[in-house]
Every structure is written in structure tokens, then in C-alpha cells.
CSV table of C-alpha atoms in Angstrom, one decimal:
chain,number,residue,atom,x,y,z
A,1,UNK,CA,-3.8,29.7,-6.7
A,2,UNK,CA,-6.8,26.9,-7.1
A,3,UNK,CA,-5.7,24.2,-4.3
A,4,UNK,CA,-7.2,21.3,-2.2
A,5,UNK,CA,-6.8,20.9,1.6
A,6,UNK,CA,-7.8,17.5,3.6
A,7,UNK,CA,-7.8,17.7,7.3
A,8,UNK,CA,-9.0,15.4,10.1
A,9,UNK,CA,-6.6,12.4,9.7
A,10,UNK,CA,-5.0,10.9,12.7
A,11,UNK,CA,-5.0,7.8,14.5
A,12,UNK,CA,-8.0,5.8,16.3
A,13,UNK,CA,-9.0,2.3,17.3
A,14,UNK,CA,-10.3,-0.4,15.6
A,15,UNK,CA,-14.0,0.3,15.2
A,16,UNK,CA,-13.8,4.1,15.8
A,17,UNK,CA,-14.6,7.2,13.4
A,18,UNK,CA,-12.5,10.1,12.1
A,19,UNK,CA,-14.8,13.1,9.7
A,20,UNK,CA,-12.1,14.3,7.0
A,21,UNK,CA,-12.8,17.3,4.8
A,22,UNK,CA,-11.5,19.0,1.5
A,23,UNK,CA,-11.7,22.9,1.2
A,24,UNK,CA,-11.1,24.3,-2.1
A,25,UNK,CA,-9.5,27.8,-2.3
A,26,UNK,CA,-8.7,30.3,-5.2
A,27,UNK,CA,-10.5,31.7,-8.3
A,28,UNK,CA,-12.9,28.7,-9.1
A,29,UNK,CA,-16.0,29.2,-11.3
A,30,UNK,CA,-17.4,25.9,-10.1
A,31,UNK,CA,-16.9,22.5,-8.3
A,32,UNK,CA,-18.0,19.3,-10.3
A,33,UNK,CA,-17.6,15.8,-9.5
A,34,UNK,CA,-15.6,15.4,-6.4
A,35,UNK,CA,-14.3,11.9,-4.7
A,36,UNK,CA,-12.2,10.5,-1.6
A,37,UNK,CA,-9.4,8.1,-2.8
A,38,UNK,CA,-6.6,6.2,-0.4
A,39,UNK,CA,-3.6,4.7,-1.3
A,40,UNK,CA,-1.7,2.0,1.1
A,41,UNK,CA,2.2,1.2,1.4
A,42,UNK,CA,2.6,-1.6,-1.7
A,43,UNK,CA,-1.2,-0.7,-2.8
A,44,UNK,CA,-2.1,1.2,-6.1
A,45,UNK,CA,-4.4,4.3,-5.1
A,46,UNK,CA,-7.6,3.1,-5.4
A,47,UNK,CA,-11.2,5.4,-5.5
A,48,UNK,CA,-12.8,5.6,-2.0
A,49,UNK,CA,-16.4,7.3,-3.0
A,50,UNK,CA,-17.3,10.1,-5.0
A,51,UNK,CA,-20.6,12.2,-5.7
A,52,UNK,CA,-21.4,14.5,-8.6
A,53,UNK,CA,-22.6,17.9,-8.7
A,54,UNK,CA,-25.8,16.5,-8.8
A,55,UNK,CA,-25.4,14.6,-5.6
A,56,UNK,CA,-25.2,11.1,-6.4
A,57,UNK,CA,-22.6,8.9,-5.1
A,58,UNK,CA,-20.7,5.7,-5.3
A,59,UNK,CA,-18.8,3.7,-2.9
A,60,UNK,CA,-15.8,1.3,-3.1
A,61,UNK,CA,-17.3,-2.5,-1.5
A,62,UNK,CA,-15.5,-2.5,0.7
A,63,UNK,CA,-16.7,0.8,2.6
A,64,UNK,CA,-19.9,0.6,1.7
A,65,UNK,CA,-22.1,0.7,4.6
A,66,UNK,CA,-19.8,2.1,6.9
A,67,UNK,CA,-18.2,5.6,5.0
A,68,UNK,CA,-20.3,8.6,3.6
A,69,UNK,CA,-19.3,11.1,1.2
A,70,UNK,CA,-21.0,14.6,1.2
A,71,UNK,CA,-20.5,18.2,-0.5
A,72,UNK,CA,-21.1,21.2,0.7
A,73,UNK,CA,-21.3,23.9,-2.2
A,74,UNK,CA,-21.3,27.0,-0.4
A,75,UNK,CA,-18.5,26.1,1.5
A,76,UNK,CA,-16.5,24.1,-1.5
A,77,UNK,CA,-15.7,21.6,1.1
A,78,UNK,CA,-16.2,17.7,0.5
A,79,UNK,CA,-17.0,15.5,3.8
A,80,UNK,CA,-16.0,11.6,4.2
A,81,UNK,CA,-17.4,10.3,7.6
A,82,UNK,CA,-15.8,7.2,8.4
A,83,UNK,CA,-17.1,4.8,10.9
A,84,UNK,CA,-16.4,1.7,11.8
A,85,UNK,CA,-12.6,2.0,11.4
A,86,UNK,CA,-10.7,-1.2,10.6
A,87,UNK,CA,-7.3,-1.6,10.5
A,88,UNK,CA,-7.3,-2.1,6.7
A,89,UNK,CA,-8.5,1.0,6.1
A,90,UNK,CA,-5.3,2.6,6.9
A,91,UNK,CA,-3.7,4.5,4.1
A,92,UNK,CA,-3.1,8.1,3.4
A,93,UNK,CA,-6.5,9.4,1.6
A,94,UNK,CA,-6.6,11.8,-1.2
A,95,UNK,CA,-9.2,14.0,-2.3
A,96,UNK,CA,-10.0,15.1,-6.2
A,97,UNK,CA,-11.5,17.6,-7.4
A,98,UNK,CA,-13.0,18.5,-11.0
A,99,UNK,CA,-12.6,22.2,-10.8
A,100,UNK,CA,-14.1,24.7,-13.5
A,101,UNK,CA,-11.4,27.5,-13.1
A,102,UNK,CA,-12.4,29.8,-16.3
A,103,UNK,CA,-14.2,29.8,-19.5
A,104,UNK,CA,-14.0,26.1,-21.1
A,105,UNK,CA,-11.5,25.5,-18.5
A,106,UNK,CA,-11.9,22.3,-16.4
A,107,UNK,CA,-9.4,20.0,-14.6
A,108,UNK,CA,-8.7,17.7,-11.7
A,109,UNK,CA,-6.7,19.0,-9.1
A,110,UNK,CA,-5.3,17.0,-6.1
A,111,UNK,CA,-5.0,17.4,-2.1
A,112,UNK,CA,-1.7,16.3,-0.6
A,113,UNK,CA,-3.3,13.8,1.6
A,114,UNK,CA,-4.3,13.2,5.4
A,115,UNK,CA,-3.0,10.2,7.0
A,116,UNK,CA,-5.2,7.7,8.5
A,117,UNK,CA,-4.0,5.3,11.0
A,118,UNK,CA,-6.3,2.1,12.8
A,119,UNK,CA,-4.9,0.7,15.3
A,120,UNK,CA,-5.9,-3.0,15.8
């Protein structure tokens, strides 16, 4: 079964740095555009950063400068460094996936989220 796995959530400091990552398992013929998004208690789910197959990239404002998004094709595992942690980036991050999964078959699939806790 095609799935999506985040790990390296947890909790740090105020102005510390957590890596998370995104491996992508099962029958998958190829990995498109791919992105980091975070949702916070009373907050809509908003898009963090993505990148495209092709390895170009986009950034929220508010992380720019501070968060990088990276792939890793031959292990189908997406990257978000994170530094410069402040509290207001707490929220449970997501990552997306546009998976090719068989002939003319292509659609997003979900983790189900790492939480990420700053501490002020």
C-alpha cells in the first residue's frame, strides 16, 4: 500500500532546529511535486514549502530564510530542516506527495503528521 511517513518532530527551544523527513513506501512509479504543510490549533493548514521534480522550490514568508526543503529521489524521502525555531512555528506538519502509482495514474497522498513543539 502507497503511504507517507514524517518523523523527526518533538519539542525544542526557542531558536533551535529539528530535520523532519517523508519516506514513501509501496508500488510507486514515480514521485512529483512534493511539499511540507503545518496546521495550528484554530489555524487552517497552510503550505510550508514545496519543490518539484525538477528541484525548484517555494517557501511560505514567513519561513523563508530560516527552513529548507529538499528531495532525495533514490531514497523517496523529502527533507525540511528547520532552524531558527520560534514559538509560532508550532503546529503539527504534514507532508504531500504527488505520487504516479500506475499508468495515467497520479494522486496526492497524505502523511499523518509529526508534531512540532517550540518552547518560548
Amino acid at each position: 500500500q502507497v503511504q507517507l511517513v514524517e518523523s523527526g518532530g518533538g519539542l525544542v527551544q526557542a531558536g533551535g532546529s529539528l530535520r523532519l523527513s517523508c519516506a514513501a513506501s509501496g508500488i510507486i512509479f514515480s514521485i512529483n511535486a512534493m511539499g511540507w504543510y503545518r496546521q495550528a490549533p484554530g489555524k487552517e493548514r497552510e503550505l510550508v514549502a514545496a519543490i518539484t521534480s525538477g528541484g525548484s522550490t517555494n517557501y511560505a514568508d514567513s519561513v523563508k530564510g530560516r527552513f529548507t526543503i529538499s528531495r532525495d529521489n533514490a531514497k523517496r524521502t523529502l527533507y525540511l530542516q528547520m532552524n531558527s525555531l520560534k514559538p509560532d512555528d508550532t503546529a503539527v506538519y504534514y507532508c504531500n506527495g504527488d505520487l504516479m502509482t500506475g499508468w495515467g495514474r497520479t494522486h496526492d497522498y497524505w502523511g499523518q503528521g509529526t508534531q512540532v513543539t517550540v518552547s518560548s
